[in-house]
């Protein structure tokens, strides 16, 4: 928790990411721990690795329609399993709707962009801004964070209302993945709002000096969200766990959570 993170000067921050605007930056917090993967590449590679090295069988394009003890009913027939981990993402109605309902989950819809800089830029680190400090509880719940949140509410009300914070990372082709917004509701919102993309880009241009940058992709994603927990682990039966990441961090925490859930089922 914060180990080896340290405050750096605006000049040091520019050494990592020369495209940052020095003007207006007071200092930055540097973390040496950040790693990122490109989900669309990493997920198929992980599946292939699990299949080849660990003999995992994947039943693609198959819906699970019911679970009864060790019997799993699917759209392609029955399966048997001694232990079952149900990870339905933001599908609250197919499996165990009665167990999910009391948690009062919402669907969080996010908008993100891919940006191509006009000239090559180098990102030696992922970049987040003060909007991120005002949003993530680890920072926002600190006394100083509360003061910052109040200031951001006053100065950037529209961005705060759309749950926007600026996070920019670089892909291996030099383009940037930039996000994101967070709007909570009862169903995924399929339509990306231009207004929200414009606000993300406004935040981006406030911290980066990248004339001529182009948006090359826009997308909408969703995840399950709870107001009182970041992870939900429910126990429909001794051999079954219902597991949902409800704080938007499943790509980071999924491995550790999986390890815990498996050892709990077999305990
Ligand atoms: C835009 C965006 C950015 C994100 N950025 C980050 C990030 O930077 N870092 C991070 O840690 N996390 C991030 N997340 C969150 C992360 O992606 C999720 O927490 C994670 O994907 C949850 O994994 P999961 O396997 O539980 O659910 P999902 O990824 O939602 O997968 C659930 C799968 O189960 C399938 N399914 C559901 N019901 C059934 C059924 N009955 N039968 C068969 N299949 C079923 C669904 O079709 C789906 O494929 C981001 C999410 C979004 C949308």
mmCIF file of N, CA and C in Angstrom, residues 117-192:
data_model
loop_
_atom_site.group_PDB
_atom_site.id
_atom_site.type_symbol
_atom_site.label_atom_id
_atom_site.label_comp_id
_atom_site.label_asym_id
_atom_site.label_seq_id
_atom_site.Cartn_x
_atom_site.Cartn_y
_atom_site.Cartn_z
ATOM 1 N N UNK A 117 -1.344 9.819 -31.500
ATOM 2 C CA UNK A 117 -0.663 11.118 -31.498
ATOM 3 C C UNK A 117 -0.220 11.471 -32.918
ATOM 4 N N UNK A 118 -0.143 12.782 -33.218
ATOM 5 C CA UNK A 118 0.287 13.201 -34.566
ATOM 6 C C UNK A 118 1.773 12.914 -34.765
ATOM 7 N N UNK A 119 2.556 13.074 -33.706
ATOM 8 C CA UNK A 119 3.998 12.780 -33.768
ATOM 9 C C UNK A 119 4.289 11.742 -32.687
ATOM 10 N N UNK A 120 5.320 10.911 -32.853
ATOM 11 C CA UNK A 120 5.587 9.873 -31.847
ATOM 12 C C UNK A 120 5.776 10.478 -30.444
ATOM 13 N N UNK A 121 5.175 9.847 -29.456
ATOM 14 C CA UNK A 121 5.361 10.263 -28.058
ATOM 15 C C UNK A 121 5.824 9.036 -27.273
ATOM 16 N N UNK A 122 6.490 9.305 -26.148
ATOM 17 C CA UNK A 122 6.935 8.185 -25.322
ATOM 18 C C UNK A 122 6.288 8.291 -23.943
ATOM 19 N N UNK A 123 5.591 7.239 -23.535
ATOM 20 C CA UNK A 123 5.015 7.184 -22.199
ATOM 21 C C UNK A 123 5.841 6.203 -21.367
ATOM 22 N N UNK A 124 6.645 6.728 -20.433
ATOM 23 C CA UNK A 124 7.412 5.860 -19.556
ATOM 24 C C UNK A 124 6.611 5.432 -18.340
ATOM 25 N N UNK A 125 5.343 5.837 -18.280
ATOM 26 C CA UNK A 125 4.476 5.483 -17.149
ATOM 27 C C UNK A 125 3.027 5.691 -17.580
ATOM 28 N N UNK A 126 2.119 5.022 -16.875
ATOM 29 C CA UNK A 126 0.701 5.340 -17.045
ATOM 30 C C UNK A 126 0.459 6.682 -16.356
ATOM 31 N N UNK A 127 -0.495 7.449 -16.874
ATOM 32 C CA UNK A 127 -0.738 8.773 -16.281
ATOM 33 C C UNK A 127 -2.192 8.890 -15.825
ATOM 34 N N UNK A 128 -2.353 9.327 -14.593
ATOM 35 C CA UNK A 128 -3.681 9.685 -14.092
ATOM 36 C C UNK A 128 -3.609 11.123 -13.604
ATOM 37 N N UNK A 129 -4.767 11.761 -13.454
ATOM 38 C CA UNK A 129 -4.742 13.174 -13.053
ATOM 39 C C UNK A 129 -5.401 13.369 -11.694
ATOM 40 N N UNK A 130 -5.565 14.621 -11.292
ATOM 41 C CA UNK A 130 -6.204 14.895 -9.999
ATOM 42 C C UNK A 130 -7.642 14.365 -9.954
ATOM 43 N N UNK A 131 -8.284 14.231 -11.130
ATOM 44 C CA UNK A 131 -9.643 13.663 -11.138
ATOM 45 C C UNK A 131 -9.620 12.220 -10.619
ATOM 46 N N UNK A 132 -8.501 11.517 -10.840
ATOM 47 C CA UNK A 132 -8.380 10.142 -10.334
ATOM 48 C C UNK A 132 -8.223 10.140 -8.816
ATOM 49 N N UNK A 133 -7.426 11.077 -8.308
ATOM 50 C CA UNK A 133 -7.277 11.179 -6.846
ATOM 51 C C UNK A 133 -8.627 11.488 -6.195
ATOM 52 N N UNK A 134 -9.434 12.243 -6.903
ATOM 53 C CA UNK A 134 -10.751 12.601 -6.357
ATOM 54 C C UNK A 134 -11.750 11.478 -6.483
ATOM 55 N N UNK A 135 -11.421 10.451 -7.251
ATOM 56 C CA UNK A 135 -12.398 9.390 -7.520
ATOM 57 C C UNK A 135 -12.127 8.098 -6.759
ATOM 58 N N UNK A 136 -10.850 7.678 -6.692
ATOM 59 C CA UNK A 136 -10.545 6.380 -6.098
ATOM 60 C C UNK A 136 -10.439 6.481 -4.581
ATOM 61 N N UNK A 137 -11.187 5.596 -3.888
ATOM 62 C CA UNK A 137 -11.369 5.738 -2.439
ATOM 63 C C UNK A 137 -10.046 5.826 -1.679
ATOM 64 N N UNK A 138 -9.029 5.062 -2.132
ATOM 65 C CA UNK A 138 -7.756 5.064 -1.408
ATOM 66 C C UNK A 138 -7.198 6.471 -1.236
ATOM 67 N N UNK A 139 -7.451 7.316 -2.219
ATOM 68 C CA UNK A 139 -7.024 8.712 -2.119
ATOM 69 C C UNK A 139 -8.186 9.592 -1.650
ATOM 70 N N UNK A 140 -9.360 9.374 -2.273
ATOM 71 C CA UNK A 140 -10.478 10.297 -2.057
ATOM 72 C C UNK A 140 -10.955 10.303 -0.606
ATOM 73 N N UNK A 141 -10.765 9.174 0.115
ATOM 74 C CA UNK A 141 -11.237 9.111 1.497
ATOM 75 C C UNK A 141 -10.271 9.747 2.494
ATOM 76 N N UNK A 142 -9.088 10.134 2.041
ATOM 77 C CA UNK A 142 -8.165 10.837 2.934
ATOM 78 C C UNK A 142 -8.699 12.249 3.175
ATOM 79 N N UNK A 143 -8.383 12.859 4.327
ATOM 80 C CA UNK A 143 -8.891 14.218 4.572
ATOM 81 C C UNK A 143 -8.523 15.178 3.440
ATOM 82 N N UNK A 144 -7.274 15.069 2.943
ATOM 83 C CA UNK A 144 -6.847 15.963 1.854
ATOM 84 C C UNK A 144 -7.648 15.667 0.591
ATOM 85 N N UNK A 145 -8.001 14.375 0.430
ATOM 86 C CA UNK A 145 -8.745 13.963 -0.757
ATOM 87 C C UNK A 145 -10.131 14.577 -0.753
ATOM 88 N N UNK A 146 -10.716 14.696 0.442
ATOM 89 C CA UNK A 146 -12.064 15.266 0.511
ATOM 90 C C UNK A 146 -12.046 16.723 0.085
ATOM 91 N N UNK A 147 -11.013 17.422 0.483
ATOM 92 C CA UNK A 147 -10.892 18.835 0.079
ATOM 93 C C UNK A 147 -10.726 18.925 -1.440
ATOM 94 N N UNK A 148 -9.918 18.002 -1.985
ATOM 95 C CA UNK A 148 -9.712 17.990 -3.438
ATOM 96 C C UNK A 148 -11.038 17.702 -4.153
ATOM 97 N N UNK A 149 -11.799 16.718 -3.636
ATOM 98 C CA UNK A 149 -13.071 16.358 -4.271
ATOM 99 C C UNK A 149 -14.016 17.562 -4.301
ATOM 100 N N UNK A 150 -14.036 18.311 -3.198
ATOM 101 C CA UNK A 150 -14.917 19.489 -3.149
ATOM 102 C C UNK A 150 -14.496 20.497 -4.218
ATOM 103 N N UNK A 151 -13.190 20.668 -4.374
ATOM 104 C CA UNK A 151 -12.669 21.608 -5.380
ATOM 105 C C UNK A 151 -13.014 21.130 -6.794
ATOM 106 N N UNK A 152 -12.858 19.822 -7.017
ATOM 107 C CA UNK A 152 -13.167 19.284 -8.348
ATOM 108 C C UNK A 152 -14.661 19.384 -8.638
ATOM 109 N N UNK A 153 -15.494 19.156 -7.603
ATOM 110 C CA UNK A 153 -16.945 19.289 -7.799
ATOM 111 C C UNK A 153 -17.290 20.698 -8.256
ATOM 112 N N UNK A 154 -16.572 21.672 -7.703
ATOM 113 C CA UNK A 154 -16.851 23.063 -8.073
ATOM 114 C C UNK A 154 -16.290 23.392 -9.459
ATOM 115 N N UNK A 155 -15.064 22.934 -9.732
ATOM 116 C CA UNK A 155 -14.388 23.342 -10.983
ATOM 117 C C UNK A 155 -14.764 22.472 -12.185
ATOM 118 N N UNK A 156 -15.080 21.203 -11.946
ATOM 119 C CA UNK A 156 -15.296 20.266 -13.060
ATOM 120 C C UNK A 156 -16.570 19.467 -12.820
ATOM 121 N N UNK A 157 -17.682 20.180 -12.561
ATOM 122 C CA UNK A 157 -18.921 19.516 -12.135
ATOM 123 C C UNK A 157 -19.415 18.501 -13.162
ATOM 124 N N UNK A 158 -19.347 18.861 -14.462
ATOM 125 C CA UNK A 158 -19.900 17.970 -15.486
ATOM 126 C C UNK A 158 -19.078 16.675 -15.570
ATOM 127 N N UNK A 159 -17.759 16.813 -15.458
ATOM 128 C CA UNK A 159 -16.899 15.622 -15.502
ATOM 129 C C UNK A 159 -17.154 14.745 -14.284
ATOM 130 N N UNK A 160 -17.298 15.375 -13.138
ATOM 131 C CA UNK A 160 -17.512 14.601 -11.907
ATOM 132 C C UNK A 160 -18.854 13.875 -11.973
ATOM 133 N N UNK A 161 -19.878 14.542 -12.542
ATOM 134 C CA UNK A 161 -21.207 13.916 -12.612
ATOM 135 C C UNK A 161 -21.174 12.693 -13.527
ATOM 136 N N UNK A 162 -20.330 12.701 -14.555
ATOM 137 C CA UNK A 162 -20.245 11.567 -15.475
ATOM 138 C C UNK A 162 -19.174 10.571 -15.016
ATOM 139 N N UNK A 163 -18.678 10.739 -13.791
ATOM 140 C CA UNK A 163 -17.686 9.810 -13.238
ATOM 141 C C UNK A 163 -16.414 9.767 -14.070
ATOM 142 N N UNK A 164 -16.034 10.899 -14.649
ATOM 143 C CA UNK A 164 -14.864 10.909 -15.539
ATOM 144 C C UNK A 164 -13.587 11.166 -14.751
ATOM 145 N N UNK A 165 -12.579 10.368 -15.054
ATOM 146 C CA UNK A 165 -11.224 10.706 -14.647
ATOM 147 C C UNK A 165 -10.337 10.366 -15.822
ATOM 148 N N UNK A 166 -9.211 11.032 -15.920
ATOM 149 C CA UNK A 166 -8.355 10.795 -17.084
ATOM 150 C C UNK A 166 -7.278 9.795 -16.715
ATOM 151 N N UNK A 167 -7.229 8.721 -17.476
ATOM 152 C CA UNK A 167 -6.147 7.740 -17.338
ATOM 153 C C UNK A 167 -5.668 7.454 -18.755
ATOM 154 N N UNK A 168 -4.387 7.613 -18.980
ATOM 155 C CA UNK A 168 -3.839 7.423 -20.325
ATOM 156 C C UNK A 168 -2.644 6.490 -20.241
ATOM 157 N N UNK A 169 -2.653 5.480 -21.098
ATOM 158 C CA UNK A 169 -1.558 4.506 -21.137
ATOM 159 C C UNK A 169 -1.186 4.285 -22.595
ATOM 160 N N UNK A 170 0.039 3.812 -22.810
ATOM 161 C CA UNK A 170 0.490 3.634 -24.194
ATOM 162 C C UNK A 170 0.518 2.160 -24.589
ATOM 163 N N UNK A 171 0.055 1.885 -25.797
ATOM 164 C CA UNK A 171 0.124 0.526 -26.348
ATOM 165 C C UNK A 171 1.418 0.365 -27.130
ATOM 166 N N UNK A 172 1.717 -0.893 -27.485
ATOM 167 C CA UNK A 172 3.007 -1.150 -28.140
ATOM 168 C C UNK A 172 3.108 -0.484 -29.511
ATOM 169 N N UNK A 173 1.964 -0.157 -30.150
ATOM 170 C CA UNK A 173 2.028 0.523 -31.455
ATOM 171 C C UNK A 173 2.146 2.042 -31.306
ATOM 172 N N UNK A 174 2.294 2.517 -30.074
ATOM 173 C CA UNK A 174 2.470 3.954 -29.841
ATOM 174 C C UNK A 174 1.173 4.703 -29.589
ATOM 175 N N UNK A 175 0.038 4.065 -29.893
ATOM 176 C CA UNK A 175 -1.245 4.745 -29.645
ATOM 177 C C UNK A 175 -1.545 4.734 -28.139
ATOM 178 N N UNK A 176 -2.522 5.552 -27.758
ATOM 179 C CA UNK A 176 -2.843 5.692 -26.335
ATOM 180 C C UNK A 176 -4.256 5.204 -26.056
ATOM 181 N N UNK A 177 -4.429 4.449 -24.987
ATOM 182 C CA UNK A 177 -5.773 4.095 -24.520
ATOM 183 C C UNK A 177 -6.124 5.111 -23.445
ATOM 184 N N UNK A 178 -7.257 5.771 -23.638
ATOM 185 C CA UNK A 178 -7.609 6.885 -22.752
ATOM 186 C C UNK A 178 -9.023 6.696 -22.215
ATOM 187 N N UNK A 179 -9.174 6.823 -20.934
ATOM 188 C CA UNK A 179 -10.510 6.707 -20.352
ATOM 189 C C UNK A 179 -10.638 7.663 -19.205
ATOM 190 N N UNK A 180 -11.653 7.474 -18.473
ATOM 191 C CA UNK A 180 -12.894 6.791 -18.801
ATOM 192 C C UNK A 180 -14.006 7.448 -18.016
ATOM 193 N N UNK A 181 -15.225 7.073 -18.335
ATOM 194 C CA UNK A 181 -16.398 7.625 -17.640
ATOM 195 C C UNK A 181 -17.090 6.488 -16.899
ATOM 196 N N UNK A 182 -17.959 6.803 -15.967
ATOM 197 C CA UNK A 182 -18.677 5.782 -15.197
ATOM 198 C C UNK A 182 -20.105 6.258 -14.955
ATOM 199 N N UNK A 183 -21.057 5.601 -15.639
ATOM 200 C CA UNK A 183 -22.463 5.952 -15.448
ATOM 201 C C UNK A 183 -23.175 4.701 -14.949
ATOM 202 N N UNK A 184 -23.928 4.826 -13.856
ATOM 203 C CA UNK A 184 -24.519 3.653 -13.188
ATOM 204 C C UNK A 184 -26.011 3.554 -13.499
ATOM 205 N N UNK A 185 -26.480 2.326 -13.797
ATOM 206 C CA UNK A 185 -27.903 2.142 -14.100
ATOM 207 C C UNK A 185 -28.295 0.691 -13.955
ATOM 208 N N UNK A 186 -29.493 0.369 -14.459
ATOM 209 C CA UNK A 186 -29.986 -1.006 -14.320
ATOM 210 C C UNK A 186 -29.652 -1.879 -15.517
ATOM 211 N N UNK A 187 -29.139 -1.278 -16.583
ATOM 212 C CA UNK A 187 -28.827 -2.047 -17.797
ATOM 213 C C UNK A 187 -27.657 -1.382 -18.500
ATOM 214 N N UNK A 188 -26.924 -2.143 -19.335
ATOM 215 C CA UNK A 188 -25.835 -1.521 -20.092
ATOM 216 C C UNK A 188 -26.395 -0.445 -21.023
ATOM 217 N N UNK A 189 -25.644 0.607 -21.226
ATOM 218 C CA UNK A 189 -26.046 1.672 -22.154
ATOM 219 C C UNK A 189 -25.276 1.459 -23.462
ATOM 220 N N UNK A 190 -25.950 1.032 -24.535
ATOM 221 C CA UNK A 190 -25.190 0.702 -25.748
ATOM 222 C C UNK A 190 -24.660 1.923 -26.496
ATOM 223 N N UNK A 191 -25.245 3.098 -26.246
ATOM 224 C CA UNK A 191 -24.884 4.263 -27.065
ATOM 225 C C UNK A 191 -23.810 5.104 -26.377
ATOM 226 N N UNK A 192 -22.676 5.252 -27.065
ATOM 227 C CA UNK A 192 -21.627 6.127 -26.533
ATOM 228 C C UNK A 192 -22.088 7.569 -26.731
#
